[in-house]
Short mmCIF file of C-alpha atoms in Angstrom, two decimals:
data_model
loop_
_atom_site.label_atom_id
_atom_site.label_comp_id
_atom_site.label_asym_id
_atom_site.label_seq_id
_atom_site.Cartn_x
_atom_site.Cartn_y
_atom_site.Cartn_z
CA UNK A 1 0.05 0.24 -0.12
CA UNK A 2 1.18 3.78 -0.81
CA UNK A 3 1.88 5.98 2.03
CA UNK A 4 -1.52 7.75 2.57
CA UNK A 5 0.66 11.02 3.20
CA UNK A 6 1.45 10.84 -0.38
CA UNK A 7 -1.77 10.99 -1.79
CA UNK A 8 -2.75 13.73 -4.34
CA UNK A 9 -5.25 14.74 -6.85
CA UNK A 10 -5.49 16.40 -9.97
CA UNK A 11 -8.45 18.50 -10.42
CA UNK A 12 -9.19 17.15 -13.25
CA UNK A 13 -10.65 14.49 -11.95
CA UNK A 14 -13.31 16.67 -10.19
CA UNK A 15 -13.18 19.33 -13.31
CA UNK A 16 -16.73 19.34 -14.32
CA UNK A 17 -17.87 19.78 -10.30
CA UNK A 18 -15.32 22.21 -8.64
CA UNK A 19 -13.75 25.07 -9.40
CA UNK A 20 -10.19 25.63 -7.69
CA UNK A 21 -11.19 26.91 -4.81
CA UNK A 22 -14.07 24.14 -4.34
CA UNK A 23 -11.60 21.37 -4.73
CA UNK A 24 -8.71 22.74 -2.16
CA UNK A 25 -12.12 22.85 0.22
CA UNK A 26 -13.02 19.91 -1.41
CA UNK A 27 -10.14 17.53 -0.63
CA UNK A 28 -9.09 19.07 2.41
CA UNK A 29 -12.36 18.40 4.17
CA UNK A 30 -11.62 14.81 3.41
CA UNK A 31 -7.98 14.72 4.48
CA UNK A 32 -6.21 14.50 1.04
CA UNK A 33 -2.93 16.06 1.52
CA UNK A 34 -1.77 17.18 -2.06
CA UNK A 35 -3.75 18.68 -5.30
CA UNK A 36 -2.45 19.35 -8.81
CA UNK A 37 -3.84 22.54 -10.18
CA UNK A 38 -5.31 23.25 -13.89
CA UNK A 39 -3.94 26.13 -15.72
CA UNK A 40 -7.85 27.26 -16.32
CA UNK A 41 -8.98 26.88 -12.89
CA UNK A 42 -6.14 28.61 -11.68
CA UNK A 43 -6.55 31.62 -13.61
CA UNK A 44 -10.43 31.59 -13.29
CA UNK A 45 -10.09 31.48 -9.57
CA UNK A 46 -6.60 34.30 -9.81
CA UNK A 47 -2.94 33.45 -9.49
CA UNK A 48 -2.21 34.97 -5.38
CA UNK A 49 -5.54 34.22 -4.17
CA UNK A 50 -5.39 30.33 -4.78
CA UNK A 51 -1.29 30.75 -3.59
CA UNK A 52 -2.72 32.14 -0.20
CA UNK A 53 -5.99 29.57 0.25
CA UNK A 54 -3.60 26.82 -1.07
CA UNK A 55 -0.88 28.06 1.61
CA UNK A 56 -3.73 28.53 4.64
CA UNK A 57 -5.06 25.48 3.70
CA UNK A 58 -1.44 23.57 4.49
CA UNK A 59 -1.65 21.74 0.90
CA UNK A 60 1.15 20.46 -0.89
CA UNK A 61 0.82 21.31 -5.05
CA UNK A 62 1.89 18.44 -6.40
CA UNK A 63 2.26 19.89 -9.72
CA UNK A 64 0.71 22.31 -12.55
CA UNK A 65 -1.05 21.43 -15.77
CA UNK A 66 0.02 21.73 -18.45
CA UNK A 67 2.87 23.72 -20.56
CA UNK A 68 2.18 23.19 -24.18
CA UNK A 69 5.51 23.65 -25.59
CA UNK A 70 5.45 25.37 -29.31
CA UNK A 71 6.78 22.92 -32.23
CA UNK A 72 6.28 25.15 -34.82
CA UNK A 73 8.96 26.89 -36.89
CA UNK A 74 6.59 30.25 -36.86
CA UNK A 75 8.66 32.82 -35.24
CA UNK A 76 5.74 34.15 -34.00
CA UNK A 77 3.90 31.85 -33.28
CA UNK A 78 6.81 30.39 -31.53
CA UNK A 79 8.24 33.58 -29.49
CA UNK A 80 4.15 33.78 -28.02
CA UNK A 81 4.10 30.05 -27.47
CA UNK A 82 7.37 30.07 -25.23
CA UNK A 83 6.43 34.04 -23.64
CA UNK A 84 3.21 32.13 -22.62
CA UNK A 85 5.50 29.09 -21.07
CA UNK A 86 7.33 31.68 -18.79
CA UNK A 87 4.09 33.23 -17.54
CA UNK A 88 2.90 29.49 -16.72
CA UNK A 89 6.54 28.91 -15.10
CA UNK A 90 5.59 31.85 -12.93
CA UNK A 91 2.83 30.60 -12.10
CA UNK A 92 3.82 27.74 -10.73
CA UNK A 93 6.62 29.04 -8.85
CA UNK A 94 3.64 31.65 -7.01
CA UNK A 95 1.93 28.45 -5.85
CA UNK A 96 4.56 26.49 -4.81
CA UNK A 97 3.89 23.66 -7.67
CA UNK A 98 6.69 21.05 -7.29
CA UNK A 99 6.08 20.72 -10.95
CA UNK A 100 4.76 22.13 -14.27
CA UNK A 101 3.70 19.52 -16.70
CA UNK A 102 5.40 20.02 -19.87
CA UNK A 103 4.50 18.87 -23.20
CA UNK A 104 5.89 20.00 -26.97
CA UNK A 105 2.15 19.42 -28.76
CA UNK A 106 0.99 17.50 -31.17
CA UNK A 107 0.96 17.65 -34.55
CA UNK A 108 -1.86 19.11 -35.35
CA UNK A 109 0.01 21.95 -34.08
CA UNK A 110 3.02 21.48 -36.54
CA UNK A 111 1.36 21.95 -39.98
CA UNK A 112 3.45 21.41 -42.95
CA UNK A 113 6.34 20.12 -40.76
CA UNK A 114 8.04 16.02 -40.90
CA UNK A 115 7.37 14.53 -37.33
CA UNK A 116 10.80 14.18 -36.66
CA UNK A 117 11.19 18.49 -37.82
CA UNK A 118 8.03 18.94 -35.16
CA UNK A 119 9.90 16.68 -32.23
CA UNK A 120 13.61 18.81 -33.02
CA UNK A 121 11.93 21.74 -32.51
CA UNK A 122 9.92 20.97 -29.68
CA UNK A 123 12.94 19.66 -27.99
CA UNK A 124 15.03 23.34 -29.18
CA UNK A 125 12.08 25.20 -27.35
CA UNK A 126 12.45 23.29 -23.96
CA UNK A 127 16.00 24.00 -24.16
CA UNK A 128 15.08 27.60 -24.03
CA UNK A 129 12.96 27.28 -21.32
CA UNK A 130 15.09 25.76 -19.00
CA UNK A 131 17.14 29.02 -17.87
CA UNK A 132 13.77 30.47 -17.12
CA UNK A 133 12.66 27.55 -14.79
CA UNK A 134 15.87 27.63 -13.62
CA UNK A 135 15.76 31.13 -12.48
CA UNK A 136 12.07 30.36 -10.88
CA UNK A 137 13.02 27.19 -8.89
CA UNK A 138 10.39 25.24 -10.92
CA UNK A 139 10.89 21.70 -12.15
CA UNK A 140 9.67 21.26 -15.94
CA UNK A 141 8.39 17.54 -16.25
CA UNK A 142 8.18 16.42 -19.39
CA UNK A 143 5.31 14.14 -19.64
CA UNK A 144 5.64 11.60 -22.66
CA UNK A 145 1.93 11.09 -24.26
CA UNK A 146 -0.04 8.44 -25.36
CA UNK A 147 0.77 7.62 -28.94
CA UNK A 148 -3.26 7.93 -30.02
CA UNK A 149 -2.70 11.24 -29.27
CA UNK A 150 0.40 12.08 -31.05
CA UNK A 151 -1.89 14.29 -33.56
CA UNK A 152 -3.72 16.49 -31.20
CA UNK A 153 -1.55 17.15 -27.75
CA UNK A 154 1.69 15.69 -27.89
CA UNK A 155 4.56 14.65 -29.93
CA UNK A 156 6.58 13.22 -27.17
CA UNK A 157 5.34 9.53 -27.26
CA UNK A 158 6.99 7.39 -24.84
CA UNK A 159 9.49 6.88 -21.94
CA UNK A 160 12.06 6.39 -24.02
CA UNK A 161 11.93 9.25 -26.06
CA UNK A 162 11.44 11.40 -22.62
CA UNK A 163 14.99 9.98 -21.70
CA UNK A 164 16.97 10.57 -24.95
CA UNK A 165 15.32 14.42 -24.36
CA UNK A 166 16.08 14.65 -20.86
CA UNK A 167 20.12 13.49 -21.86
CA UNK A 168 19.63 15.52 -24.65
CA UNK A 169 18.73 18.77 -22.63
CA UNK A 170 21.86 17.78 -20.08
CA UNK A 171 19.26 17.02 -17.27
CA UNK A 172 19.73 19.46 -13.92
CA UNK A 173 17.45 20.43 -10.97
CA UNK A 174 15.10 22.21 -13.46
CA UNK A 175 14.37 19.40 -15.49
CA UNK A 176 12.08 15.84 -14.76
CA UNK A 177 9.82 13.45 -16.45
CA UNK A 178 6.07 13.49 -16.08
CA UNK A 179 4.96 9.53 -15.58
CA UNK A 180 1.20 9.00 -15.68
CA UNK A 181 0.73 5.04 -16.05
CA UNK A 182 -2.43 5.78 -18.42
CA UNK A 183 0.05 6.58 -21.32
CA UNK A 184 3.22 4.00 -20.42
CA UNK A 185 1.36 0.74 -19.56
CA UNK A 186 1.64 -0.85 -22.71
CA UNK A 187 5.27 -0.28 -23.56
CA UNK A 188 7.31 -2.77 -23.95
CA UNK A 189 10.44 -1.26 -23.10
CA UNK A 190 8.98 0.05 -19.76
CA UNK A 191 10.72 -1.77 -17.30
CA UNK A 192 14.11 -0.90 -19.40
CA UNK A 193 13.20 2.95 -19.29
CA UNK A 194 12.04 3.23 -15.59
CA UNK A 195 15.51 1.78 -14.73
CA UNK A 196 17.02 4.37 -16.97
CA UNK A 197 14.90 7.18 -14.92
CA UNK A 198 17.05 6.54 -12.07
CA UNK A 199 16.39 10.31 -10.40
CA UNK A 200 14.42 11.77 -13.17
CA UNK A 201 10.63 11.21 -12.34
CA UNK A 202 9.04 15.22 -11.08
CA UNK A 203 5.84 13.28 -10.37
CA UNK A 204 4.04 10.24 -10.50
CA UNK A 205 0.06 10.00 -12.25
CA UNK A 206 -2.60 7.14 -11.78
CA UNK A 207 -5.50 5.90 -12.95
CA UNK A 208 -6.53 3.13 -15.38
CA UNK A 209 -7.03 1.90 -19.13
CA UNK A 210 -11.05 0.93 -18.96
CA UNK A 211 -11.30 -2.22 -20.95
CA UNK A 212 -14.29 -1.15 -22.81
CA UNK A 213 -13.02 2.48 -23.32
CA UNK A 214 -13.19 3.56 -27.04
CA UNK A 215 -11.90 7.24 -26.25
CA UNK A 216 -8.68 9.04 -26.97
CA UNK A 217 -9.17 11.66 -24.75
CA UNK A 218 -11.95 11.58 -21.62
CA UNK A 219 -12.23 8.48 -20.67
CA UNK A 220 -9.97 7.08 -18.34
CA UNK A 221 -10.72 4.72 -15.51
CA UNK A 222 -10.81 4.54 -11.72
CA UNK A 223 -7.56 2.67 -10.11
CA UNK A 224 -8.94 -1.18 -10.24
CA UNK A 225 -11.32 -0.91 -12.50
CA UNK A 226 -9.22 -1.41 -15.50
CA UNK A 227 -6.49 -3.40 -16.92
CA UNK A 228 -3.19 -1.57 -15.96
CA UNK A 229 -1.37 -3.48 -13.80
CA UNK A 230 -0.65 -0.26 -10.84
CA UNK A 231 1.28 -1.56 -8.53
CA UNK A 232 4.04 -2.89 -10.46
CA UNK A 233 4.59 0.88 -12.16
CA UNK A 234 4.55 2.30 -9.01
CA UNK A 235 7.32 -0.44 -7.37
CA UNK A 236 9.47 0.93 -10.28
CA UNK A 237 8.48 4.12 -10.48
CA UNK A 238 9.88 4.35 -6.19
CA UNK A 239 13.01 2.25 -7.84
CA UNK A 240 14.02 4.99 -9.20
CA UNK A 241 14.52 7.29 -6.04
CA UNK A 242 11.01 8.95 -6.03
CA UNK A 243 9.63 9.68 -3.23
CA UNK A 244 7.07 12.49 -4.30
CA UNK A 245 3.33 12.07 -4.12
CA UNK A 246 0.70 9.40 -6.12
CA UNK A 247 -1.39 11.79 -8.15
CA UNK A 248 -4.68 10.84 -9.07
CA UNK A 249 -5.93 12.25 -12.37
CA UNK A 250 -8.86 10.56 -14.02
CA UNK A 251 -10.51 12.46 -16.73
CA UNK A 252 -14.23 10.93 -17.65
CA UNK A 253 -17.02 12.60 -19.08
CA UNK A 254 -19.15 9.22 -19.08
CA UNK A 255 -18.58 8.30 -14.66
CA UNK A 256 -16.98 10.54 -12.15
CA UNK A 257 -17.22 14.13 -13.92
CA UNK A 258 -20.83 12.97 -13.21
CA UNK A 259 -20.69 11.42 -10.01
CA UNK A 260 -21.21 13.52 -6.65
CA UNK A 261 -17.21 14.90 -6.13
CA UNK A 262 -17.34 13.84 -2.28
CA UNK A 263 -18.38 10.39 -3.32
CA UNK A 264 -15.50 10.60 -6.41
CA UNK A 265 -12.90 12.00 -3.51
CA UNK A 266 -13.90 8.86 -1.39
CA UNK A 267 -13.60 6.16 -3.67
CA UNK A 268 -10.16 7.45 -4.66
CA UNK A 269 -9.14 7.14 -1.03
CA UNK A 270 -10.20 3.47 -0.39
CA UNK A 271 -8.97 2.42 -4.14
CA UNK A 272 -5.70 4.16 -3.28
CA UNK A 273 -5.57 1.78 -0.24
CA UNK A 274 -6.18 -1.12 -2.49
CA UNK A 275 -5.58 -0.85 -6.28
CA UNK A 276 -2.85 0.80 -5.72
CA UNK T 1 3.74 7.65 -57.45
CA UNK T 2 3.03 3.83 -56.27
CA UNK T 3 2.94 1.55 -58.83
CA UNK T 4 -0.98 1.26 -60.05
CA UNK T 5 -0.41 -2.61 -60.16
CA UNK T 6 0.34 -3.02 -56.51
CA UNK T 7 -2.96 -1.30 -55.32
CA UNK T 8 -5.33 -3.65 -53.08
CA UNK T 9 -8.16 -2.97 -50.99
CA UNK T 10 -9.30 -4.32 -47.81
CA UNK T 11 -12.83 -5.13 -47.90
CA UNK T 12 -12.94 -3.70 -44.65
CA UNK T 13 -12.73 -0.58 -46.46
CA UNK T 14 -16.56 -1.08 -47.79
CA UNK T 15 -17.59 -3.42 -44.94
CA UNK T 16 -20.58 -2.04 -44.34
CA UNK T 17 -21.88 -2.07 -48.37
CA UNK T 18 -20.53 -4.79 -49.57
CA UNK T 19 -20.67 -8.63 -48.79
CA UNK T 20 -17.51 -10.56 -50.29
CA UNK T 21 -18.79 -11.17 -53.56
CA UNK T 22 -19.38 -7.97 -54.23
CA UNK T 23 -16.62 -6.29 -53.17
CA UNK T 24 -14.58 -9.15 -55.63
CA UNK T 25 -17.20 -7.76 -58.18
CA UNK T 26 -16.71 -3.93 -57.68
CA UNK T 27 -13.00 -4.17 -57.26
CA UNK T 28 -12.38 -5.36 -60.38
CA UNK T 29 -15.21 -2.97 -62.14
CA UNK T 30 -12.94 -0.14 -61.31
CA UNK T 31 -10.03 -2.21 -62.38
CA UNK T 32 -8.50 -2.78 -58.61
CA UNK T 33 -6.28 -5.75 -59.34
CA UNK T 34 -5.87 -7.05 -55.50
CA UNK T 35 -8.18 -7.37 -52.34
CA UNK T 36 -7.92 -8.22 -48.63
CA UNK T 37 -10.42 -10.74 -47.75
CA UNK T 38 -12.37 -10.54 -44.46
CA UNK T 39 -12.84 -13.87 -42.64
CA UNK T 40 -16.74 -13.36 -41.68
CA UNK T 41 -17.44 -12.75 -44.99
CA UNK T 42 -15.22 -15.27 -46.23
CA UNK T 43 -17.42 -17.37 -44.42
CA UNK T 44 -20.20 -15.91 -45.63
CA UNK T 45 -19.74 -16.42 -48.80
CA UNK T 46 -18.23 -19.69 -48.43
CA UNK T 47 -14.30 -20.90 -49.10
CA UNK T 48 -14.76 -22.88 -52.52
CA UNK T 49 -16.94 -20.85 -53.99
CA UNK T 50 -15.24 -17.48 -53.05
CA UNK T 51 -11.63 -19.03 -54.13
CA UNK T 52 -13.02 -20.09 -57.43
CA UNK T 53 -14.98 -16.80 -57.72
CA UNK T 54 -10.89 -14.86 -57.04
CA UNK T 55 -9.50 -17.17 -59.53
CA UNK T 56 -11.77 -16.53 -62.00
CA UNK T 57 -11.95 -12.55 -61.19
CA UNK T 58 -8.29 -12.68 -62.02
CA UNK T 59 -7.79 -11.17 -58.55
CA UNK T 60 -5.09 -11.06 -56.23
CA UNK T 61 -5.11 -11.44 -52.69
CA UNK T 62 -2.70 -9.18 -50.34
CA UNK T 63 -4.44 -11.24 -47.07
CA UNK T 64 -6.66 -12.21 -45.33
CA UNK T 65 -7.57 -11.29 -41.58
CA UNK T 66 -7.24 -11.44 -38.94
CA UNK T 67 -5.58 -14.26 -37.29
CA UNK T 68 -6.64 -13.71 -33.46
CA UNK T 69 -3.63 -15.58 -31.61
CA UNK T 70 -4.30 -16.50 -28.24
CA UNK T 71 -2.38 -15.62 -25.09
CA UNK T 72 -4.35 -17.56 -22.56
CA UNK T 73 -2.68 -19.86 -20.35
CA UNK T 74 -5.99 -21.36 -19.80
CA UNK T 75 -5.44 -25.02 -21.55
CA UNK T 76 -8.67 -25.55 -23.18
CA UNK T 77 -8.98 -22.13 -24.36
CA UNK T 78 -5.61 -21.93 -25.70
CA UNK T 79 -6.21 -25.73 -27.71
CA UNK T 80 -9.72 -24.00 -29.63
CA UNK T 81 -7.84 -21.16 -29.98
CA UNK T 82 -4.73 -22.53 -31.70
CA UNK T 83 -7.24 -25.26 -33.56
CA UNK T 84 -9.15 -22.10 -35.12
CA UNK T 85 -5.96 -20.68 -36.13
CA UNK T 86 -5.14 -24.13 -38.39
CA UNK T 87 -7.97 -23.70 -40.04
CA UNK T 88 -7.67 -20.01 -40.54
CA UNK T 89 -4.23 -21.29 -42.39
CA UNK T 90 -5.82 -23.24 -44.43
CA UNK T 91 -8.77 -20.82 -45.52
CA UNK T 92 -5.69 -18.75 -46.59
CA UNK T 93 -4.32 -21.59 -48.63
CA UNK T 94 -7.20 -21.80 -50.46
CA UNK T 95 -7.95 -18.46 -51.16
CA UNK T 96 -4.16 -18.10 -52.62
CA UNK T 97 -3.83 -15.15 -49.47
CA UNK T 98 -0.08 -13.83 -49.97
CA UNK T 99 -0.57 -13.74 -46.11
CA UNK T 100 -2.77 -14.06 -42.94
CA UNK T 101 -2.47 -11.20 -40.80
CA UNK T 102 -1.66 -12.73 -37.14
CA UNK T 103 -1.72 -11.04 -34.04
CA UNK T 104 -1.72 -11.92 -30.29
CA UNK T 105 -4.94 -11.12 -28.81
CA UNK T 106 -5.14 -7.74 -25.91
CA UNK T 107 -5.21 -7.55 -21.78
CA UNK T 108 -9.41 -8.11 -22.18
CA UNK T 109 -8.64 -11.72 -23.18
CA UNK T 110 -5.57 -12.18 -20.65
CA UNK T 111 -7.32 -12.43 -17.48
CA UNK T 112 -5.07 -12.30 -14.85
CA UNK T 113 -1.83 -12.66 -16.62
CA UNK T 114 0.56 -9.73 -16.36
CA UNK T 115 1.22 -7.87 -20.01
CA UNK T 116 4.75 -9.38 -19.87
CA UNK T 117 3.24 -13.33 -19.57
CA UNK T 118 0.60 -12.49 -21.97
CA UNK T 119 3.33 -11.48 -24.83
CA UNK T 120 5.31 -14.66 -23.56
CA UNK T 121 2.20 -16.98 -24.17
CA UNK T 122 1.38 -15.25 -27.13
CA UNK T 123 4.83 -15.28 -28.69
CA UNK T 124 5.20 -19.17 -27.35
CA UNK T 125 1.48 -19.64 -29.60
CA UNK T 126 3.14 -18.27 -32.56
CA UNK T 127 6.27 -20.41 -32.49
CA UNK T 128 3.26 -23.87 -32.33
CA UNK T 129 1.63 -22.66 -35.49
CA UNK T 130 4.67 -21.64 -37.90
CA UNK T 131 4.90 -25.86 -38.41
CA UNK T 132 1.73 -25.59 -39.61
CA UNK T 133 1.41 -22.39 -41.88
CA UNK T 134 5.08 -24.18 -43.53
CA UNK T 135 2.95 -27.15 -44.64
CA UNK T 136 0.10 -25.32 -45.79
CA UNK T 137 2.62 -22.22 -47.79
CA UNK T 138 1.02 -19.30 -46.25
CA UNK T 139 2.96 -16.56 -44.70
CA UNK T 140 2.21 -15.35 -41.40
CA UNK T 141 2.54 -11.49 -40.95
CA UNK T 142 2.47 -10.66 -37.36
CA UNK T 143 0.73 -6.97 -37.20
CA UNK T 144 1.77 -4.72 -33.95
CA UNK T 145 -1.08 -2.89 -33.40
CA UNK T 146 -1.43 0.98 -32.50
CA UNK T 147 -0.25 1.05 -28.55
CA UNK T 148 -3.99 2.16 -27.70
CA UNK T 149 -5.83 -1.42 -28.78
CA UNK T 150 -3.65 -2.89 -25.97
CA UNK T 151 -6.07 -3.85 -24.30
CA UNK T 152 -8.80 -4.72 -26.71
CA UNK T 153 -7.16 -6.11 -29.58
CA UNK T 154 -3.09 -7.02 -29.74
CA UNK T 155 0.13 -7.09 -26.87
CA UNK T 156 1.97 -6.70 -30.08
CA UNK T 157 2.44 -2.69 -30.08
CA UNK T 158 5.50 -1.57 -31.99
CA UNK T 159 7.46 -2.43 -34.81
CA UNK T 160 10.58 -3.10 -32.49
CA UNK T 161 8.46 -5.64 -30.84
CA UNK T 162 6.99 -7.51 -33.67
CA UNK T 163 10.88 -7.37 -34.80
CA UNK T 164 11.59 -8.87 -32.08
CA UNK T 165 8.98 -11.65 -32.45
CA UNK T 166 10.66 -12.25 -35.56
CA UNK T 167 14.19 -13.20 -34.68
CA UNK T 168 12.80 -14.81 -31.24
CA UNK T 169 10.56 -17.38 -34.20
CA UNK T 170 13.94 -17.82 -36.18
CA UNK T 171 12.36 -16.02 -39.31
CA UNK T 172 11.71 -18.37 -42.47
CA UNK T 173 9.36 -17.94 -45.11
CA UNK T 174 6.07 -18.56 -43.32
CA UNK T 175 6.61 -15.51 -40.84
CA UNK T 176 6.50 -12.11 -42.15
CA UNK T 177 5.70 -8.38 -40.37
CA UNK T 178 2.27 -6.46 -41.68
CA UNK T 179 2.90 -2.74 -41.75
CA UNK T 180 0.17 -0.31 -40.99
CA UNK T 181 1.10 3.14 -41.20
CA UNK T 182 -1.91 3.67 -38.74
CA UNK T 183 -0.55 1.95 -36.08
CA UNK T 184 3.41 3.08 -36.15
CA UNK T 185 2.94 6.28 -37.90
CA UNK T 186 3.65 8.17 -34.02
CA UNK T 187 6.77 5.79 -33.63
CA UNK T 188 10.33 7.62 -32.63
CA UNK T 189 11.76 4.42 -33.34
CA UNK T 190 9.95 3.84 -36.97
CA UNK T 191 13.13 4.45 -39.32
CA UNK T 192 15.38 2.59 -37.26
CA UNK T 193 13.25 -0.65 -36.68
CA UNK T 194 12.50 -0.14 -40.43
CA UNK T 195 16.00 -0.73 -41.31
CA UNK T 196 16.18 -3.61 -38.99
CA UNK T 197 13.06 -5.26 -40.70
CA UNK T 198 14.69 -6.02 -43.85
CA UNK T 199 13.20 -8.99 -46.32
CA UNK T 200 10.66 -9.33 -43.31
CA UNK T 201 7.40 -7.20 -44.39
CA UNK T 202 4.86 -9.58 -45.55
CA UNK T 203 2.03 -6.85 -46.59
CA UNK T 204 1.79 -3.08 -45.97
CA UNK T 205 -1.38 -1.47 -45.35
CA UNK T 206 -2.05 2.72 -46.32
CA UNK T 207 -4.94 4.96 -44.84
CA UNK T 208 -4.19 8.06 -42.03
CA UNK T 209 -4.71 9.45 -38.79
CA UNK T 210 -7.65 12.01 -38.99
CA UNK T 211 -6.50 15.59 -36.58
CA UNK T 212 -9.74 15.27 -35.20
CA UNK T 213 -10.54 11.66 -34.59
CA UNK T 214 -11.28 10.33 -30.52
CA UNK T 215 -12.64 6.85 -31.36
CA UNK T 216 -9.87 3.80 -31.41
CA UNK T 217 -11.43 1.39 -33.09
CA UNK T 218 -13.62 2.53 -36.27
CA UNK T 219 -12.33 6.17 -37.29
CA UNK T 220 -9.37 6.13 -39.64
CA UNK T 221 -9.32 8.40 -42.91
CA UNK T 222 -8.77 8.33 -46.40
CA UNK T 223 -4.81 8.80 -47.39
CA UNK T 224 -4.23 12.75 -47.80
CA UNK T 225 -7.03 13.50 -44.87
CA UNK T 226 -4.75 13.11 -42.08
CA UNK T 227 -1.20 13.68 -40.15
CA UNK T 228 0.26 10.38 -41.42
CA UNK T 229 3.26 11.19 -44.15
CA UNK T 230 2.72 8.21 -46.20
CA UNK T 231 4.86 8.70 -48.86
CA UNK T 232 7.91 8.33 -46.39
CA UNK T 233 6.88 5.41 -44.72
CA UNK T 234 6.05 4.14 -48.09
CA UNK T 235 9.93 4.52 -49.14
CA UNK T 236 10.82 2.70 -45.99
CA UNK T 237 9.17 -0.01 -46.38
CA UNK T 238 10.10 -0.21 -50.04
CA UNK T 239 13.74 0.06 -49.01
CA UNK T 240 13.29 -3.49 -46.59
CA UNK T 241 13.13 -5.01 -50.12
CA UNK T 242 9.23 -5.70 -50.10
CA UNK T 243 7.72 -5.65 -53.59
CA UNK T 244 3.96 -6.33 -52.25
CA UNK T 245 0.55 -4.77 -52.71
CA UNK T 246 -0.16 -0.94 -51.15
CA UNK T 247 -3.64 -2.31 -49.60
CA UNK T 248 -5.86 0.34 -47.73
CA UNK T 249 -7.85 -0.48 -45.04
CA UNK T 250 -9.86 2.44 -43.63
CA UNK T 251 -12.33 1.15 -41.08
CA UNK T 252 -14.48 4.35 -41.10
CA UNK T 253 -17.88 4.24 -39.08
CA UNK T 254 -18.69 8.05 -39.63
CA UNK T 255 -17.55 8.68 -43.40
CA UNK T 256 -16.23 5.85 -45.70
CA UNK T 257 -18.67 3.02 -44.73
CA UNK T 258 -21.89 5.64 -45.18
CA UNK T 259 -20.54 6.44 -48.65
CA UNK T 260 -21.28 4.96 -51.90
CA UNK T 261 -18.85 2.26 -52.65
CA UNK T 262 -18.28 2.75 -56.10
CA UNK T 263 -17.34 6.20 -55.05
CA UNK T 264 -14.75 5.16 -52.33
CA UNK T 265 -13.07 2.83 -54.75
CA UNK T 266 -13.21 5.93 -56.95
CA UNK T 267 -11.70 8.02 -54.67
CA UNK T 268 -9.01 5.60 -53.24
CA UNK T 269 -7.41 5.49 -56.94
CA UNK T 270 -7.20 9.12 -57.09
CA UNK T 271 -5.50 9.31 -53.41
CA UNK T 272 -3.45 6.34 -54.59
CA UNK T 273 -1.96 8.62 -56.61
CA UNK T 274 -1.48 11.82 -54.78
CA UNK T 275 -0.88 11.34 -51.37
CA UNK T 276 0.72 7.61 -51.16
#
């Protein structure tokens, strides 16, 4: 069983039900010690006010989501994207987030480019952001997303590729890897790449892959309801030296976004003990 | 531009509109020189009758789909599955199919097993089938399916893994790899693994990944409508020494299964010239 003090809930899990203000209160009411914040919700509440409330509630912030790093060759779009990324780094610092989850965007935002080019430009953009992250004391947590999101969300598609990028960028305290079981559970190279990721994991996300899912975006499962061997992956993550939060991130239009959010949190706490 | 004599259409592309009998007539009417056959449609028509009609029409058979190889440890289920696989090998021989597309099944058919175990059992099952394929003169074309199908359809999830299996099985004329752009276009290791696949490609499938898709099963695009760089992948396939068909396989509940099938075939012939 994982340490109850390391439970975190990503507010995407109660995205349809709760504002950030309500989520902080709601998670705290159930004794959940940490939260991950979604940027749109943060802006809705206001960064300063959110920072104050999080501090007053004594709630740790396992992450801020999600820094969408440009891959384009269009100079103006790229500059605008990187400027916004830097603002988000400052927001992460302001709320004391332990990491800012970062992804290079997908092929739909790379018109006219090959996938190799898009990836190369994404890596360059990451390199440009690191000094600002270092200055702000923020860890950029590169997240490989499931290959089914390569067109729409990110051209970073495997832990192997994230490890390659980590090494190409020279590592350092301001760089890490976000590992989500949903994105990597299928990977035949997972165990090998987890061994390679020693000291690199910035945050660990948990949820499940439902056997009957056919939606690529918002149909994740509660831990224990799917096919992922979460305890095995958690052990691999811990063997990298990771001692941070186990962050529950469930995007679920058909089930969990429709349920009473207090019930969702109660069930998360149960499953955290039995299925993680 | 690819050779027009190498165009094949997988009948899944007109699955909702045409029986096998109609598809043979329909494709022949448009001068399409080859077809891939779906097993359920073959049984509906009858193997002997289909074999006769294909021969009379002078239509090449680029493949028979799909041989679902068991991964279970349940002895009875496994034996039944392998027996059925062997019957399908005989059917492929009967219709002169250049390959029988083969996949180990997904995690939903591997209850209680780890993914590593399921993969190991799938590899063992493949090894058991090879002597029968050799005897029947049929090539088993191992197909890596997109990782989003790892739960429902197949635990063979990358070209690297298919290459590993090919080597573990010792290669041979009765073994090959089915390469579908839809399943592999996102893979950062694609170029490397294509170089490793020299002499191994049994059949090449083409279609496209739509930028706005969110369905994991039946929402493939027509070549040219999506984000896949098909010409680049075709060149890599040809550099392996492959001289077989370019087989169009489009599962499309929202678009192509609803269109007049003659129009679908006409558009395929156009796109074959402009986007492949």
